[in-house]
Each structure stands twice: as C-alpha cells, then as structure tokens.
Amino acid sequence: MLSVMAKKTAHDDPLAPVTLAVGQEDLLLDRAVQEVVAAARAADADTDVRDLAPEQLQPGTLAELTSPSLFSERKVVVVRNAQDLSADTIKDVKAYLGAPAEEITLVLLHAGGAKGKGLLDAARKAGAREVACPKMTKPADRLAFVRNEFRGLGRSATPEACQALVDSIGSDLRELASAVSQLTADVEGTIDEAVVGRYYTGRAEASSFTVADRAVEGRAAEALEALRWSLSTGVAPVMITSALAQGVRAIGKLSSARGGRPADLARELGMPPWKIDRVRQQMRGWTPDGVAIALRAIADADAGVKGGGDDPEYALEKAVVVIARAARSRRG
C-alpha cells in the first residue's frame, strides 16, 4: 500500500486528469507520482509514463505528448519542478488544463512557493486533484509519519517504538520509511522499543538518550556502561550532554506542572502523551533540589566537553553519577 501521508482534495481519484503535488518533501512527491502510476498501470498494464524535468518540457512538447494516439494508449505525464517551467511552456500547460485529453493523466510537481504561483493557481482553479507534500520540520509530524507507515503496512508498533525510531533516525523521511519497512519485514508481532533498540542502538541519538534515561532513573552503573559504549562508537559528547539536559528538564517541567490527564499535560508541556507517562515513572525519586543539582552538573559537563576541561569523558561520567544520585534523593 502506498502511504502518501498527505492531505488530498475531496476528489481523490489518482486517475483524475490532473494531479497537483505541492511541497518540497521529496519522498512524498515521489509517492504522489507512484500512486498515480500504480493506478494507471492497474487500469492498463501498458501505460506509457513520461517523467520530465522542466528543461525537457519545451513549448509544444506537452501538445505532442498529449495528442491522440492511433492505439488510444493510456499515458502518465509527470512534470517535476513545475515552478521552473519557462513562461511559454506555462502558457501551454494552462491551455491544456482547460481541456485535458482523455486517457492522459498529467502530474505537476510544484514547490508551492511564490515562483510559478500563476501555474499553481490555474491548476487549482481547473479543479486539479491536489496532494500536499510539505517538508516535515516538526518532530510530531515525523512521529505521525512513522505511525502512518506502520499502519499502512498493516503492522502494530508501540508509541515508544515509534518515538525511539524518530529519535534514532532523525529527520530523513526516506530513512524512516526504510527503517519501518525493514522492521516489519524482519520482526513478527507488535514492534516495541526493545526491537528498535536492537536494530538502531548504534545511532548517535538513540545511544545518547539511553545514557540519559538510565541516569535519570538512578541506574548509575547502566548509565555509565551506556556512556562508555556510546563514546567508543563515536557519539559526540555534546549530544550526550544535550540528551541529559532534555531528560532532567522534562522531569523538572512535569514535577512543577499541575496534575491532569496525560493528554492535557502533553499540550501544556509540549510532550507526546506517552512521554508524560515515561517521565512520571522516572521522576519518582526526584526532588526540586535534585533537579537543580543535576542541571548544575550538566552545565559543568557541557563546559568540560566544549573545551573547558582536559577530559570530556571524565566530565560526562561525573555528571552521570551526580544525576543518578539526584534521582534517588527523595528515597535517600
């Protein structure tokens, strides 16, 4: 199943005469094209697909490509970066939008900015089917993308697994999609955080957050082991101090927040609901003084790894021990 993960217009027929894919997320743009091509080839296995860059669509080219054929063959004409078309070619496309040919599906890929906006407006006015393919700059959008990928493949993954995958892979949607595909191919049953950890524990983000999680849980020995392993695999010390800071700040935020349902707290604190539950478990041994002590230790470690000390590894180990001790301050 092709999961485009994008908002579409009401008439969502991939074989509509014109599809307008708008945005700058390459994976989603490619999927918009793939969805149309797959639908066309399902209707006619011999569908001819022409995939063109702006410079390949000269004045008159579109008329040639869309002229009636003796064999009445179905055709998909894809125009990439349509905002870069020449003024004369844009006139051709606008004229075509007014009277699209039968058995032809035109797919216009447009970045969506001010450049070439006249063509964008004309396609919308002509009633083109539209697929939004925006860059996913927010972590919440990438998390939703991963959930959608698993759902599209008919598989179940826990919220923690989805978040761990985003933390591990980062912002590249192609890599995220590839990771989901690999996990669903290799793993049976529900995919959980432990599975993601086994596959992607070597990733810098994943290993640094493992250090932070063990430290704020008061598990000093495990945190130090994860720290040494991370450093030995080339994780930058600044990534570890960043993860430690995020972990302790999350505990500070939640401990000072008003009580309420995870969903309400998530909105208030800017965290996903599943993380609220995790931080609640992690904060059981913490006190406000412990949070302050831990943040000072992290600030010292950050200065140490950024050139303020001679031994970044020692600075991090010291911070991890202080944080783990602070995590047990209420108990001890």
XYZ file of C-alpha atoms in Angstrom:
332
model
C 0.000 0.000 0.000
C 1.332 3.433 -0.900
C 1.052 5.725 2.091
C 1.397 9.259 0.754
C 0.836 10.782 4.214
C -0.569 13.957 2.762
C -3.755 15.966 2.646
C -5.690 15.489 -0.581
C -8.595 17.223 -2.216
C -12.084 15.805 -1.969
C -11.982 14.017 -5.335
C -9.235 11.573 -4.554
C -9.070 9.579 -7.775
C -5.422 9.004 -8.749
C -6.623 8.824 -12.353
C -8.060 12.350 -12.264
C -6.994 14.235 -15.408
C -4.587 16.412 -13.418
C -2.843 15.771 -10.099
C -1.040 18.648 -8.423
C 1.579 17.579 -5.847
C 2.635 20.616 -3.825
C 5.564 20.849 -1.435
C 9.254 20.171 -1.009
C 9.339 16.754 0.680
C 10.938 14.565 -1.977
C 9.679 11.259 -0.575
C 6.069 12.443 -0.533
C 6.367 13.939 -4.017
C 7.739 10.641 -5.317
C 4.927 8.740 -3.621
C 2.329 11.018 -5.154
C 3.767 10.111 -8.562
C 3.974 6.405 -7.706
C 0.331 6.365 -6.609
C -0.816 7.778 -9.953
C 1.426 5.452 -11.972
C 0.284 2.411 -9.976
C -3.387 3.302 -10.561
C -2.786 3.881 -14.270
C -0.962 0.573 -14.693
C -3.683 -1.232 -12.766
C -6.126 0.112 -15.361
C -3.761 -0.548 -18.273
C -0.556 -2.506 -17.822
C 0.892 -0.906 -20.973
C 0.565 2.661 -19.656
C 3.315 4.895 -21.027
C 4.975 7.030 -18.345
C 6.937 10.162 -19.244
C 8.834 11.707 -16.318
C 10.174 15.134 -17.300
C 12.395 17.820 -15.817
C 11.406 21.447 -16.611
C 14.006 21.809 -19.349
C 12.590 18.758 -21.134
C 9.171 20.342 -21.488
C 9.701 22.940 -24.187
C 6.913 24.950 -25.868
C 4.907 22.477 -27.935
C 6.188 19.366 -26.115
C 3.068 18.944 -23.996
C 0.851 19.095 -27.093
C 2.931 16.329 -28.684
C 2.782 14.152 -25.595
C -0.960 14.541 -25.160
C -2.050 14.327 -28.794
C -4.435 11.452 -29.682
C -2.739 8.138 -30.433
C -3.742 5.578 -33.049
C -3.667 2.998 -30.301
C -5.514 5.112 -27.690
C -2.884 4.232 -25.114
C -3.110 5.435 -21.543
C -0.319 7.826 -20.606
C 1.010 9.494 -17.446
C 2.984 12.704 -17.965
C 4.955 13.803 -14.905
C 6.409 17.326 -14.792
C 8.863 17.877 -11.945
C 9.693 21.311 -10.501
C 6.858 22.829 -12.493
C 7.589 26.210 -10.891
C 10.756 26.312 -13.040
C 8.981 25.965 -16.394
C 9.527 28.729 -18.950
C 6.821 31.347 -19.446
C 5.881 29.950 -22.888
C 5.627 26.399 -21.564
C 3.469 27.580 -18.655
C 1.090 29.054 -21.255
C 0.906 25.623 -22.896
C 0.163 23.930 -19.575
C -2.506 26.465 -18.654
C -4.171 25.952 -22.023
C -4.080 22.174 -21.521
C -5.678 22.486 -18.067
C -8.756 23.945 -19.738
C -9.239 20.887 -21.957
C -7.298 17.846 -20.678
C -7.045 14.859 -23.022
C -8.770 11.550 -22.369
C -6.637 8.626 -21.190
C -3.917 11.108 -20.139
C -3.020 11.859 -16.531
C -0.867 14.953 -16.008
C 1.067 15.133 -12.727
C 2.519 18.539 -11.848
C 5.079 18.672 -9.021
C 5.321 22.204 -7.644
C 7.396 23.516 -4.720
C 4.487 25.671 -3.580
C 6.294 28.996 -3.186
C 5.820 32.312 -4.950
C 7.743 31.189 -8.026
C 5.362 29.861 -10.655
C 2.338 30.704 -8.498
C 0.279 31.529 -11.574
C 0.512 27.908 -12.709
C -0.359 26.692 -9.221
C -3.448 28.917 -9.108
C -4.504 27.876 -12.605
C -4.283 24.175 -11.762
C -6.330 24.665 -8.614
C -8.918 26.744 -10.457
C -9.183 23.993 -13.065
C -10.095 21.542 -10.291
C -6.891 19.530 -10.175
C -6.664 16.790 -7.589
C -4.167 18.116 -5.044
C -1.721 16.254 -2.811
C 0.107 18.271 -0.147
C 3.734 17.173 0.324
C 5.195 19.639 2.841
C 8.583 19.352 4.496
C 8.141 17.704 7.899
C 10.069 20.029 10.167
C 8.290 19.221 13.450
C 9.121 16.075 15.455
C 5.384 15.477 15.942
C 4.905 15.350 12.160
C 7.694 12.800 11.769
C 6.214 10.740 14.603
C 2.829 10.767 12.851
C 4.586 9.761 9.626
C 6.181 6.720 11.293
C 2.868 5.656 12.844
C 1.228 6.003 9.448
C 3.966 3.915 7.811
C 3.421 1.043 10.240
C -0.353 1.336 9.833
C -0.048 1.370 6.047
C 1.923 -1.879 6.189
C -0.706 -3.436 8.426
C 1.579 -3.640 11.449
C 1.376 -2.530 15.040
C 4.118 -0.568 16.816
C 4.015 0.874 20.316
C 4.159 4.661 20.770
C 7.533 4.229 22.479
C 8.862 2.271 19.485
C 7.736 4.968 17.059
C 9.365 7.677 19.153
C 12.570 5.665 19.528
C 12.736 5.253 15.770
C 12.370 9.004 15.206
C 14.995 9.674 17.884
C 17.321 7.135 16.278
C 16.945 8.007 12.610
C 16.377 11.744 12.692
C 14.579 13.866 10.099
C 15.205 11.956 6.850
C 11.829 10.537 5.774
C 13.398 8.095 3.328
C 15.497 6.604 6.115
C 12.490 6.497 8.434
C 10.388 4.750 5.792
C 13.212 2.316 5.073
C 13.605 1.530 8.782
C 9.880 0.842 9.155
C 9.996 -1.420 6.114
C 12.992 -3.324 7.495
C 11.428 -3.794 10.926
C 8.120 -5.026 9.518
C 9.930 -7.467 7.225
C 12.182 -8.864 9.954
C 10.041 -8.804 13.111
C 6.817 -10.654 13.859
C 4.142 -9.313 16.157
C 3.999 -5.874 17.747
C 7.169 -3.839 17.310
C 8.302 -2.376 20.604
C 11.059 -0.094 21.849
C 13.390 -3.018 22.614
C 13.230 -4.158 18.994
C 14.050 -0.653 17.729
C 16.925 -0.504 20.198
C 18.390 -3.778 18.919
C 18.319 -2.562 15.328
C 19.327 1.065 15.760
C 21.187 1.253 19.062
C 24.328 2.300 17.213
C 22.742 5.559 16.202
C 24.097 8.599 17.974
C 20.713 9.942 19.064
C 19.492 6.559 20.321
C 22.592 5.810 22.369
C 22.748 9.290 23.914
C 19.112 9.056 25.026
C 19.807 5.624 26.520
C 22.508 7.216 28.691
C 20.060 9.928 29.768
C 17.206 7.518 30.519
C 19.359 5.274 32.713
C 20.848 8.269 34.538
C 17.533 9.958 35.398
C 16.194 6.578 36.545
C 19.027 6.423 39.093
C 20.686 3.425 37.426
C 24.244 4.702 37.610
C 26.080 1.523 36.608
C 23.925 1.008 33.495
C 24.182 4.699 32.584
C 27.988 4.599 32.832
C 28.116 1.430 30.733
C 25.896 3.055 28.060
C 28.029 6.215 28.225
C 31.299 4.364 27.631
C 29.803 2.340 24.806
C 28.406 5.487 23.154
C 31.738 7.288 23.337
C 33.564 4.231 21.997
C 31.294 4.202 18.925
C 31.986 7.842 18.146
C 28.984 9.633 19.646
C 29.829 13.299 20.123
C 29.970 14.239 23.836
C 27.796 17.313 23.178
C 24.974 15.021 22.035
C 25.132 13.224 25.381
C 25.041 16.426 27.434
C 22.090 17.562 25.315
C 20.207 14.310 25.983
C 20.980 14.534 29.716
C 19.681 18.114 29.802
C 16.471 17.131 27.994
C 15.874 14.259 30.405
C 16.354 16.322 33.564
C 14.399 19.322 32.221
C 11.466 17.037 31.365
C 11.393 15.870 34.991
C 11.564 19.468 36.213
C 8.744 20.544 33.895
C 6.444 17.692 34.855
C 7.114 17.972 38.593
C 6.105 21.649 38.540
C 3.073 21.153 36.282
C -0.479 20.962 37.565
C -1.950 17.493 37.725
C -4.109 16.281 34.899
C -4.554 13.726 32.187
C -1.509 12.870 30.047
C -3.187 14.429 27.004
C -3.737 17.751 28.832
C -0.216 17.777 30.234
C 1.178 16.884 26.818
C -0.412 20.002 25.337
C 0.772 22.162 28.225
C 4.371 20.885 28.219
C 4.834 20.161 24.525
C 5.478 16.440 25.019
C 3.715 13.432 23.464
C 1.340 11.706 25.965
C 3.426 8.525 26.068
C 6.433 10.584 27.206
C 4.390 12.068 30.049
C 3.817 8.526 31.315
C 7.506 7.656 30.998
C 8.708 10.823 32.754
C 6.191 10.233 35.556
C 7.834 6.871 36.182
C 11.313 8.380 36.012
C 10.583 11.272 38.403
C 9.546 9.189 41.411
C 12.806 9.671 43.289
C 13.384 13.299 42.318
C 13.082 16.482 44.407
C 13.277 20.112 43.215
C 16.720 20.371 44.830
C 17.788 17.215 42.994
C 16.741 18.750 39.650
C 18.750 21.899 40.406
C 21.837 19.867 41.383
C 21.554 17.742 38.243
C 21.220 20.774 35.958
C 24.327 22.343 37.505
C 26.229 19.093 36.935
C 25.108 19.052 33.291
C 26.186 22.673 32.826
C 29.616 21.787 34.241
C 29.864 18.759 31.960
C 28.801 20.834 28.954
C 31.579 23.318 29.661
C 34.003 20.422 30.076
C 33.180 18.789 26.737
C 33.276 22.112 24.897
C 36.860 22.833 25.789
C 36.610 23.939 29.407
C 38.273 20.771 30.696
C 41.015 18.332 29.769
C 38.948 15.134 29.921
C 35.440 15.220 28.360
C 34.849 11.562 29.240
C 35.530 12.204 32.929
C 33.270 15.286 32.848
C 30.417 13.192 31.468
C 30.973 10.320 33.899
C 30.910 12.763 36.816
C 27.645 14.293 35.572
C 26.029 10.885 35.108
C 26.911 9.861 38.678
C 25.548 13.146 40.094
C 22.311 12.804 38.088
C 21.810 9.180 39.135
C 22.367 10.173 42.795
C 19.918 13.081 42.432
C 17.340 10.667 41.022
C 17.372 8.855 44.369
C 17.324 11.978 46.552
C 13.734 11.502 47.720
C 14.478 7.924 48.666
C 17.744 8.572 50.345
